[in-house]
mmCIF file of C-alpha atoms and ligand atoms in Angstrom:
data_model
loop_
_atom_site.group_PDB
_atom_site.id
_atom_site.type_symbol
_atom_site.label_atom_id
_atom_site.label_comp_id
_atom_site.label_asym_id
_atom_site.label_seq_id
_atom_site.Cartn_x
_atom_site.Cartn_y
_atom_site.Cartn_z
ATOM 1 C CA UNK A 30 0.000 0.000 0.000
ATOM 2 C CA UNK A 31 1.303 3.423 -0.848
ATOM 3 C CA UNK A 32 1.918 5.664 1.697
ATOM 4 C CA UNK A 33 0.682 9.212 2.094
ATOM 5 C CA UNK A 34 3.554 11.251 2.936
ATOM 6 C CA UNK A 35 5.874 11.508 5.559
ATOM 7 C CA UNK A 36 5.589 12.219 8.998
ATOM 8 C CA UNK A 37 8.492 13.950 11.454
ATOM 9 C CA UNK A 38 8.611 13.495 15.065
ATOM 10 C CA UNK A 39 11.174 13.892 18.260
ATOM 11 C CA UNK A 40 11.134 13.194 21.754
ATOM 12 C CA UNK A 41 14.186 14.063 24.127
ATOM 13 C CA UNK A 42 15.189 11.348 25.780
ATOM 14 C CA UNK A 43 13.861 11.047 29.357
ATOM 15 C CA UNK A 44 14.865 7.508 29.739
ATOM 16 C CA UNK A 45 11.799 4.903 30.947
ATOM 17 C CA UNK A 46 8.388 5.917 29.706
ATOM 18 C CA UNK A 47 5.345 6.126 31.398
ATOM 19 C CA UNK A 48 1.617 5.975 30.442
ATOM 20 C CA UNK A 49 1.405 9.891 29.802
ATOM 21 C CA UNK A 50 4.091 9.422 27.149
ATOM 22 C CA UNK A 51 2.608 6.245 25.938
ATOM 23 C CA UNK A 52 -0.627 7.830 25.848
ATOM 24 C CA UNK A 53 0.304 11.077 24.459
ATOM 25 C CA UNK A 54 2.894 10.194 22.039
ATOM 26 C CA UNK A 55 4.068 6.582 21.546
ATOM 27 C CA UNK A 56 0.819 5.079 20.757
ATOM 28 C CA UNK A 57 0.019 7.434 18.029
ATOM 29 C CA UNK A 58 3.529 6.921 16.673
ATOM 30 C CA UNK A 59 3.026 3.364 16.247
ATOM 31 C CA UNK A 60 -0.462 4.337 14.474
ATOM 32 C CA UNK A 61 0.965 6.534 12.045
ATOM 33 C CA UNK A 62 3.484 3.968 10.491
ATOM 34 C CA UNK A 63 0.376 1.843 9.152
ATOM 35 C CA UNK A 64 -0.228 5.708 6.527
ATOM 36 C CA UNK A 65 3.064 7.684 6.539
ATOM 37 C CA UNK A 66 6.561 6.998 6.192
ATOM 38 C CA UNK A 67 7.772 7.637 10.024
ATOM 39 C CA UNK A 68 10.817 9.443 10.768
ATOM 40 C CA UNK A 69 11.283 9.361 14.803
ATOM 41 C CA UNK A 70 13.941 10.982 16.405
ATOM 42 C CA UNK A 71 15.226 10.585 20.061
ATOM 43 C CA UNK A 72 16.545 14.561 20.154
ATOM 44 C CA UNK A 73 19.622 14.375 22.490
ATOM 45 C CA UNK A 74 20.710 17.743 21.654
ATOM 46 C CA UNK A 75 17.869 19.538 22.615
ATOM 47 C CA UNK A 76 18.110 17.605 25.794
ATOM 48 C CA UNK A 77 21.396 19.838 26.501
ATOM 49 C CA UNK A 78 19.551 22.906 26.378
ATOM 50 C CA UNK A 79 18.241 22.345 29.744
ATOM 51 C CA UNK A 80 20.316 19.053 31.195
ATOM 52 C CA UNK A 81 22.922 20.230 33.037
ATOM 53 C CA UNK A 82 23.881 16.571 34.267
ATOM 54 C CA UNK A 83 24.385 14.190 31.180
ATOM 55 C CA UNK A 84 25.941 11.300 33.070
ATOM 56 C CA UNK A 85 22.410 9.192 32.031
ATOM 57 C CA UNK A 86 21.936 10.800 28.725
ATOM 58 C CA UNK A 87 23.349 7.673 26.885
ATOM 59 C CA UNK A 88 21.305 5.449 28.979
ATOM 60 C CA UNK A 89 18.269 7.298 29.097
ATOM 61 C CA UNK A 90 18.339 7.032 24.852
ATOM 62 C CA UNK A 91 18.651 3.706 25.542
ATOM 63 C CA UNK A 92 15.866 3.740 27.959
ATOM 64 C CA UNK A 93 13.538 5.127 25.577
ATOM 65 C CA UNK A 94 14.382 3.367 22.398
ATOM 66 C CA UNK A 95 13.543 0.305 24.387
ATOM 67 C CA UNK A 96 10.453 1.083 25.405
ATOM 68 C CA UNK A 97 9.324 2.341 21.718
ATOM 69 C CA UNK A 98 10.257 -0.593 19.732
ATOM 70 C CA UNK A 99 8.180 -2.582 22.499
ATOM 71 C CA UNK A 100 5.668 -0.448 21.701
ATOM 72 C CA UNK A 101 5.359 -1.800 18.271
ATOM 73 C CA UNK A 102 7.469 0.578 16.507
ATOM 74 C CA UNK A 103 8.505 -1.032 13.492
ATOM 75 C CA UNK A 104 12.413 -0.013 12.345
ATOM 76 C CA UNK A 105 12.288 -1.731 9.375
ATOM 77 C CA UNK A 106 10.123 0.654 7.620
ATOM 78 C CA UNK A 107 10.528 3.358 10.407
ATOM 79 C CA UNK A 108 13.258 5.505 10.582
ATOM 80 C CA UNK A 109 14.218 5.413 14.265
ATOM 81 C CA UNK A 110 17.430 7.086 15.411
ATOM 82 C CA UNK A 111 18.957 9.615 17.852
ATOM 83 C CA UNK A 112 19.415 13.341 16.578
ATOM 84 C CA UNK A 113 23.253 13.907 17.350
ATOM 85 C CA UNK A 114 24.460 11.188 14.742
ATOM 86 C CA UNK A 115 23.079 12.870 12.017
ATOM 87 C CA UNK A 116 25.680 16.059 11.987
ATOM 88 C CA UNK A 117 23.756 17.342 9.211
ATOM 89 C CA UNK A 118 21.331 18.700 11.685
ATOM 90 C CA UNK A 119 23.751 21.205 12.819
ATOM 91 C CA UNK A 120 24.698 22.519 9.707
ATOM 92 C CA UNK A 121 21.384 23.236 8.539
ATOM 93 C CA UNK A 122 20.592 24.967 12.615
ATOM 94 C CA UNK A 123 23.592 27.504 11.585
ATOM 95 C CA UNK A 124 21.828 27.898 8.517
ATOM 96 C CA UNK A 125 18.401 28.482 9.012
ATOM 97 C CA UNK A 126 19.616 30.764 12.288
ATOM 98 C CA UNK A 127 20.690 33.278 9.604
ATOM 99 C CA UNK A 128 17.023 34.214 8.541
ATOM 100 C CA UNK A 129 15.425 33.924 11.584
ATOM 101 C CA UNK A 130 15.108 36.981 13.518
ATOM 102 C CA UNK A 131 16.635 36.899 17.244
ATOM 103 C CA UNK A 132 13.773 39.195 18.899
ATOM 104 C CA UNK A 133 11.181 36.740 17.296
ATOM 105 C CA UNK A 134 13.194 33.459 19.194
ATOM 106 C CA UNK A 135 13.343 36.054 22.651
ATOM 107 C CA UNK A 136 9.456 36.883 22.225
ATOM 108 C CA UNK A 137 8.404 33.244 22.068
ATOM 109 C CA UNK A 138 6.377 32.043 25.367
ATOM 110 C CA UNK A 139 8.113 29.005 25.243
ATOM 111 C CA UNK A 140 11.387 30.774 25.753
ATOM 112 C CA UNK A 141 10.256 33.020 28.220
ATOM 113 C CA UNK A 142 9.138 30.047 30.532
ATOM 114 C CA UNK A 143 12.420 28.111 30.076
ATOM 115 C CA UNK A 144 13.944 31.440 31.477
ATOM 116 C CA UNK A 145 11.373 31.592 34.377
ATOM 117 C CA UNK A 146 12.157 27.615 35.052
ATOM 118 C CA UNK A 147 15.844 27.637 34.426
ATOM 119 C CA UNK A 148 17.067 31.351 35.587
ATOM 120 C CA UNK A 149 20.627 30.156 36.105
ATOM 121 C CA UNK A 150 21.144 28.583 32.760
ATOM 122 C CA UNK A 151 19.736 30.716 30.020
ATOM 123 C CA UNK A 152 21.875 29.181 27.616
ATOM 124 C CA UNK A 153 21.916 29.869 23.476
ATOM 125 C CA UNK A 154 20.858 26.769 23.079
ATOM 126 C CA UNK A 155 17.614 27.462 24.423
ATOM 127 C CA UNK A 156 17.067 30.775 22.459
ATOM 128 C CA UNK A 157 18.001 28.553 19.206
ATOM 129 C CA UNK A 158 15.869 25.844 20.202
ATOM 130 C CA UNK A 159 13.041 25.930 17.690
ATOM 131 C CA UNK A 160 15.510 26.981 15.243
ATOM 132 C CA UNK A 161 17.098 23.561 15.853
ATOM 133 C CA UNK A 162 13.292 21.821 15.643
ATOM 134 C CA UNK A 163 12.815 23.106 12.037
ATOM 135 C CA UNK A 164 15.877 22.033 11.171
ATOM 136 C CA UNK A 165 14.977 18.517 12.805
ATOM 137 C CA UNK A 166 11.795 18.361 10.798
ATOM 138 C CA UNK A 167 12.717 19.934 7.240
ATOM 139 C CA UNK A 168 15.920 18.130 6.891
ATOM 140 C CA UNK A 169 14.354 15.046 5.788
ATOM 141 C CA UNK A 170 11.519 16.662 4.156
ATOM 142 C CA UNK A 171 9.083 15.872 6.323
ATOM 143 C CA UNK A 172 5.006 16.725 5.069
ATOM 144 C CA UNK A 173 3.555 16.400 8.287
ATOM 145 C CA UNK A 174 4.358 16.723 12.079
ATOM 146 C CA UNK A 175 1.661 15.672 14.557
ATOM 147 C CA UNK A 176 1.409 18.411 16.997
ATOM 148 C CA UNK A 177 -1.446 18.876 19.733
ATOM 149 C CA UNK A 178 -2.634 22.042 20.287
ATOM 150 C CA UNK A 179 0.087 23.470 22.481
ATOM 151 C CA UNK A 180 2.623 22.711 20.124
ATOM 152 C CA UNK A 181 0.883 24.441 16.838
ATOM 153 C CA UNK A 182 2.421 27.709 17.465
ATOM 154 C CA UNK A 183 5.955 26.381 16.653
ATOM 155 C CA UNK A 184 5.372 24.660 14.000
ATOM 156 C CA UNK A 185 3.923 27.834 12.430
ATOM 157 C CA UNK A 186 7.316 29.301 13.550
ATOM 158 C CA UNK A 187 8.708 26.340 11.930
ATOM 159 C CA UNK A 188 7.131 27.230 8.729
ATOM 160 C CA UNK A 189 7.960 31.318 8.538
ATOM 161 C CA UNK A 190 11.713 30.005 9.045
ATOM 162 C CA UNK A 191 11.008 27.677 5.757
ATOM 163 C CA UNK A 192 9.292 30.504 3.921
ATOM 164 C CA UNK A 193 11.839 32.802 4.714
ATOM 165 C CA UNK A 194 15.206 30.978 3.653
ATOM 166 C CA UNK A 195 13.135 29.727 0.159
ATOM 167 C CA UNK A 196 12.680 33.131 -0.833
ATOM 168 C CA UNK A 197 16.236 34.875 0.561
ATOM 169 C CA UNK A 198 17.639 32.130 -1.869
ATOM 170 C CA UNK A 199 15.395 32.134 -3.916
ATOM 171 C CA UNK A 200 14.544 27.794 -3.354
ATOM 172 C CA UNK A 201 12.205 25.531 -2.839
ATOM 173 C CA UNK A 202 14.912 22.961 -1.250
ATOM 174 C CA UNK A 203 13.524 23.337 1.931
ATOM 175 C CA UNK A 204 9.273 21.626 2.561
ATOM 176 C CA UNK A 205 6.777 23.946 4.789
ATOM 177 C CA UNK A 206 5.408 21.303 7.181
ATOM 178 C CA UNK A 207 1.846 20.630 7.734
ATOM 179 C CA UNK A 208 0.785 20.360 11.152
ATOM 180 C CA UNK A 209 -1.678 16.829 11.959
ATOM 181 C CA UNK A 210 -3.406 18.009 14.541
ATOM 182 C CA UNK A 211 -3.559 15.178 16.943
ATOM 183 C CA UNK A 212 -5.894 14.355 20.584
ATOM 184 C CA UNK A 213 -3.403 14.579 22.974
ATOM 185 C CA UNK A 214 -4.948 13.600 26.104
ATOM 186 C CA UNK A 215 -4.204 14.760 29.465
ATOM 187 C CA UNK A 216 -2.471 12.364 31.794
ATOM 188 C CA UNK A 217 -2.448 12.752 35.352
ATOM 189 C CA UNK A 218 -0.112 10.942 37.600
ATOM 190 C CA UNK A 219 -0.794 9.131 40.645
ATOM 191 C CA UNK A 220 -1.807 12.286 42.625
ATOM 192 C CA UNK A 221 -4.206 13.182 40.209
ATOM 193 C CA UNK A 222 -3.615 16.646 39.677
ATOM 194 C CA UNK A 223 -0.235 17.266 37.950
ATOM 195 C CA UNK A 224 0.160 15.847 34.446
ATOM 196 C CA UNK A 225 2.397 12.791 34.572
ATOM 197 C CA UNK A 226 5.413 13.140 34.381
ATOM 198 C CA UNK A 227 9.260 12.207 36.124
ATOM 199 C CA UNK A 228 9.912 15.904 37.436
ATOM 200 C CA UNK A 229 6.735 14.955 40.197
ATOM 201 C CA UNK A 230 7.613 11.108 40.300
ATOM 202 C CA UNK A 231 3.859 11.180 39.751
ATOM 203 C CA UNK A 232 4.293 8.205 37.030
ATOM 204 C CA UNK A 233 3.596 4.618 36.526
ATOM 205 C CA UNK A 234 6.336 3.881 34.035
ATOM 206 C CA UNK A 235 5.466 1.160 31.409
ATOM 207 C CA UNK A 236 8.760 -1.051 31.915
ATOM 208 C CA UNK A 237 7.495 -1.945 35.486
ATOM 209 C CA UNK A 238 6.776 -5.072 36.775
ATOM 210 C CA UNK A 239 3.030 -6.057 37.497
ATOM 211 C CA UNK A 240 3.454 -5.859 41.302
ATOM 212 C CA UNK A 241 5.408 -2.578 41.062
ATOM 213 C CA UNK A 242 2.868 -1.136 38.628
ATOM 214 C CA UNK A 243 -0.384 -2.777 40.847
ATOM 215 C CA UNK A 244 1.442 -0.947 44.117
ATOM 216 C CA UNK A 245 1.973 2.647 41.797
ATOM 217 C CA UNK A 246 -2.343 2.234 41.408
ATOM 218 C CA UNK A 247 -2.975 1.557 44.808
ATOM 219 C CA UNK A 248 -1.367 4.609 45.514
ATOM 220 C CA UNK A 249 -3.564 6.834 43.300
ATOM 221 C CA UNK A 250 -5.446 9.746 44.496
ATOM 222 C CA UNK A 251 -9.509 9.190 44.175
ATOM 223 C CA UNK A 252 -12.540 11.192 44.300
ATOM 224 C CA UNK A 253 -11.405 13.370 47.251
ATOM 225 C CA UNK A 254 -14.621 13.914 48.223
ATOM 226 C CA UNK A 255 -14.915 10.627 48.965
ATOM 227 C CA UNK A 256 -13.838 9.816 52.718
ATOM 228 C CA UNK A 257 -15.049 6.830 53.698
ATOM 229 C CA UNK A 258 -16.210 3.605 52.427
ATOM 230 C CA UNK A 259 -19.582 3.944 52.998
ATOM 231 C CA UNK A 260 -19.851 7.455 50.794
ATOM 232 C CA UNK A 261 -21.265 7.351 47.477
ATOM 233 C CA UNK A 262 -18.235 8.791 45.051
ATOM 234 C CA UNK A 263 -18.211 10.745 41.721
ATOM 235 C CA UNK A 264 -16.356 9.159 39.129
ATOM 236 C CA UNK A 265 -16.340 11.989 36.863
ATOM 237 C CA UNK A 266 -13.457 13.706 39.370
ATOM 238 C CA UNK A 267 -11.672 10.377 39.810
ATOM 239 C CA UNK A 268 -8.668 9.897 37.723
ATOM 240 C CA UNK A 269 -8.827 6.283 38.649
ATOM 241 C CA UNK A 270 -12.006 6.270 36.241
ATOM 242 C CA UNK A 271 -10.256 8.476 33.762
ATOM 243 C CA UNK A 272 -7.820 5.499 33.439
ATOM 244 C CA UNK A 273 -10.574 2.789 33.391
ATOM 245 C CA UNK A 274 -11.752 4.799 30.403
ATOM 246 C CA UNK A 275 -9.167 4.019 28.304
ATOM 247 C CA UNK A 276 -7.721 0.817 29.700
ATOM 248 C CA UNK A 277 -11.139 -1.948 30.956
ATOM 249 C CA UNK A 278 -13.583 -3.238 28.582
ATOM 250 C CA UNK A 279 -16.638 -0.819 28.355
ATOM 251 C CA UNK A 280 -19.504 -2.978 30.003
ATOM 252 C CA UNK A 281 -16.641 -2.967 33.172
ATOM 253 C CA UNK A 282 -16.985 0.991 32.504
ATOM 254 C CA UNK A 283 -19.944 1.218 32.865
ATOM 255 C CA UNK A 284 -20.438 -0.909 36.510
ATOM 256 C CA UNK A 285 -18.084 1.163 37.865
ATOM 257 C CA UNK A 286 -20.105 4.652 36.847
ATOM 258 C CA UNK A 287 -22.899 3.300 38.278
ATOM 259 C CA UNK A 288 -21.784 1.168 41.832
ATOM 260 C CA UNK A 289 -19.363 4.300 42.459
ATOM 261 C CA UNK A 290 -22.131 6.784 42.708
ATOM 262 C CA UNK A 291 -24.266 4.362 45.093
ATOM 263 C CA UNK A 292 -21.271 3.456 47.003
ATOM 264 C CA UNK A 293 -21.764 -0.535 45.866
ATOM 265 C CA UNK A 294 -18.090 -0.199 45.048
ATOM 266 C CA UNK A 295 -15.137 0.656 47.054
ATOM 267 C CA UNK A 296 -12.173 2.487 45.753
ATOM 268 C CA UNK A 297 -10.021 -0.080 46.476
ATOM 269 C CA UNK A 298 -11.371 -2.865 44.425
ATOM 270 C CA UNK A 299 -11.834 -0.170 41.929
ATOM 271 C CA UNK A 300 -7.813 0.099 41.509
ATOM 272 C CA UNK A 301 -7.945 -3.553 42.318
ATOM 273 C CA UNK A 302 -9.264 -4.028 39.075
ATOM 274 C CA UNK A 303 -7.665 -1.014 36.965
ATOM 275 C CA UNK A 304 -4.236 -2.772 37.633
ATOM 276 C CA UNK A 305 -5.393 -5.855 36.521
ATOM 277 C CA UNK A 306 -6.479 -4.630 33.261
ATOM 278 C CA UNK A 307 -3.465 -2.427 33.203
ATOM 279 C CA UNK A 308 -1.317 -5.339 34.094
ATOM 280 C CA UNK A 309 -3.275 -7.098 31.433
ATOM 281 C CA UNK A 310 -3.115 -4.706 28.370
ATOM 282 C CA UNK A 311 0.838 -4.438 29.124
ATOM 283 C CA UNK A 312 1.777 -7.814 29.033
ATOM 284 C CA UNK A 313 2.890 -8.062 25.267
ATOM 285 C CA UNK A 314 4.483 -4.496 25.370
ATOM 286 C CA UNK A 315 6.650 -6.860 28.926
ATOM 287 C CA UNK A 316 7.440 -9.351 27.086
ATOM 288 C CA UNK A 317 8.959 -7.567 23.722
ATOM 289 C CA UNK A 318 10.720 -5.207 26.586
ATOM 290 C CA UNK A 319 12.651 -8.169 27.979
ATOM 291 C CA UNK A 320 13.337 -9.731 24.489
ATOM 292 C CA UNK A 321 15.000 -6.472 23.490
ATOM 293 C CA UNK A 322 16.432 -5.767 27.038
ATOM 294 C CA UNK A 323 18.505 -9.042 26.663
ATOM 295 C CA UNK A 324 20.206 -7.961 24.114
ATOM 296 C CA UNK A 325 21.560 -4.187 23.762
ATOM 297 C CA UNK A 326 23.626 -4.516 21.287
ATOM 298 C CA UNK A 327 20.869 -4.919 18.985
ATOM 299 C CA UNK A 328 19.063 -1.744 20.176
ATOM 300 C CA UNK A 329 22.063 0.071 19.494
ATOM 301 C CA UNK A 330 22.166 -1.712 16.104
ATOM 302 C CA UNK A 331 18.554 -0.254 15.378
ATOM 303 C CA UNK A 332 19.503 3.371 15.927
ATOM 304 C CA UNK A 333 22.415 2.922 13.726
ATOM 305 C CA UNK A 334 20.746 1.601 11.081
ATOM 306 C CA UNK A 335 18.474 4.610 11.070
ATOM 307 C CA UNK A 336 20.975 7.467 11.602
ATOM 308 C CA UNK A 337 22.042 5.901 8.458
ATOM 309 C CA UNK A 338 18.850 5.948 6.542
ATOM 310 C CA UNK A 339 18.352 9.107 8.424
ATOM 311 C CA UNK A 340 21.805 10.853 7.033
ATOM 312 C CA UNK A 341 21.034 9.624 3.156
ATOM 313 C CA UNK A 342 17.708 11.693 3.202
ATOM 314 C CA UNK A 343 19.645 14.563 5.413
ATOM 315 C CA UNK A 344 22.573 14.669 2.556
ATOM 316 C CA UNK A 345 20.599 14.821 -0.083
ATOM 317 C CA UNK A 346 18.521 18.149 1.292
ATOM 318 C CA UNK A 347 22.182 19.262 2.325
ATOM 319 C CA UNK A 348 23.162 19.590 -0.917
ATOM 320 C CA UNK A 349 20.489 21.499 -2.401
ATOM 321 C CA UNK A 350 20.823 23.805 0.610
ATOM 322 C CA UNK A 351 24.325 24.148 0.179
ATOM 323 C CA UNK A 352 23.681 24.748 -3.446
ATOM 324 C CA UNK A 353 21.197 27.663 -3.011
ATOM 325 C CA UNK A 354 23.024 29.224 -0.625
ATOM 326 C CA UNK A 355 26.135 29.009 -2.778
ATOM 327 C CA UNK A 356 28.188 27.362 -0.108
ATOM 328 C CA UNK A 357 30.982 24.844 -2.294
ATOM 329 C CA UNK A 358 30.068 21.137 -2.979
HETATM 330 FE FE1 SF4 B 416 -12.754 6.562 41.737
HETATM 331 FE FE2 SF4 B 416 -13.326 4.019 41.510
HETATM 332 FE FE3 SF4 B 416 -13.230 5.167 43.927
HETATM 333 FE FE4 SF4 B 416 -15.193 5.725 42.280
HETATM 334 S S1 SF4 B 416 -14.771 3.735 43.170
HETATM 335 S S2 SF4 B 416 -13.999 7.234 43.450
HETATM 336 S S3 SF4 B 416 -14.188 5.655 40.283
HETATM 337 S S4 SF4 B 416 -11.535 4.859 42.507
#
């Protein structure tokens, strides 16, 4: 089957995943490969813009390739590599940074709130940072890059960068993304406020054993309304029941929305049974884990492969850059 274009994405590399990144990212990656030609990219230089620490950085890559190709991301027709061993990407970074105006990068919102979150380290890196991102996405002439809402902004910046260094040299080397505007939902962690994530060790990471993972649910914050047993609870406030959503079978759903509100059911057979079906639903993702996990070398082997497919497609854009910009072969 032909394929309808193809799609650009990158993810720093934060090491083991957890169900916010599975369900905000990963599982749509793996969708996408059955339309588009899949370019993913574990970004380890943007990960310097605001890790200060890089003793894990290798590992963390590691980390995450793991957890994608268990996943069910497929490298043979998906391009999956890490950023830094395509050098290309740099090249065309210095390149682009020449038509894209500095007090444009300084008035972004994203920038100001890595300032307000890193005030010691307000590195150029971090100013250059979407800069960097176009450069990620147009170098191998990528159609489409799924964004959710928050993200749409810079991928229109993405785009003015594009438009801007086609017509100062007079090109069309260089692709103007489209944006595929994707349902990204919103994760909470175990507290159930904050959006998952490592910062709040709010997660339940997906490489976790069942008994690890049932003892992260039973830890889960409920209806908190809800103080005894005996009181009748209101699902539609419990992120417990958020998760049952997506994870039990619907007729399971729907006893739980019902016995929760009359008190029939107690919270803790409620997470009783979301870690079952949790437990459940992750068991092939476990066992393709351990497969790769026992042997590294051929993760590593993966992400080689793919910088290299990655470089031919980066090379040949290279050139025509080089060419309009009149830089020698
Ligand atoms: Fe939440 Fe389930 Fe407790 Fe209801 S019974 S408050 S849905 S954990």
């Amino acid at each position: 089957m032909s394929k309808k274009g193809r799609v650009f994405s990158g993810a720093r590399p934060t090491g083991r995943q957890h169900l916010g990144n599975y369900l905000g990212a990963i599982k749509n990656y793996v969708a996408l490969q059955d339309d588009y030609n899949c370019v993913y990219c574990i970004v380890d230089l943007h990960a310097l813009t605001t890790v200060e620490d890089t003793a894990n950085l290798r590992q963390n890559t590691y980390e995450m390739a793991l957890d994608w190709l268990a996943a069910g991301i497929r490298p043979a027709e998906t391009i999956m590599f890490v950023q830094s061993q395509v050098p290309q990407v740099t090249e065309l970074h210095t390149i682009l940074s020449m038509v894209t105006p500095l007090g444009k990068l300084t008035d972004l919102p994203t920038f100001k709130e890595k300032v307000r979150q890193n005030p010691d380290n307000v590195n150029y890196g971090l100013v250059g940072y979407p800069v960097l991102m176009t450069a990620d996405i147009v170098l191998y002439k990528s159609d489409i890059v799924p964004v959710g809402v928050d993200q749409a902004p810079h991928l229109e910046f993405a785009r003015e960068i594009v438009r801007s260094f086609n017509y100062r040299f007079n090109t069309k080397a260089l692709i103007e993304p489209q944006a595929k505007h994707t349902e990204v939902p919103k994760v909470l962690g175990i507290d159930g406020k904050e959006k998952m994530g490592k910062s709040l060790t709010n997660q339940i990471e997906l490489a976790s054993t069942p008994e690890e993972t049932s003892q992260r649910v039973m830890q889960m914050v409920t209806d908190p309304a809800r103080l005894r047993r005996n009181d009748p609870g209101n699902p539609d406030v419990c992120n417990v029941f958020s998760m049952h959503k997506i994870f039990s079978p619907a007729e399971e759903v729907e006893m739980i929305n019902r016995d929760c509100r009359t008190a029939a059911l107690g919270c803790v057979d409620c997470k009783k049974r979301f870690a079952a079906n949790l437990n459940k639903d992750l068991e092939p993702f476990r066992a393709k884990r351990a497969e790769f996990a026992a042997k590294p070398e051929q993760v590593w082997d993966i992400l080689h492969d793919g910088a290299r497919r990655a470089r031919e497609l980066a090379e040949a854009t290279m050139k025509e850059v080089r060419e309009a910009v009149q830089l020698p072969e």
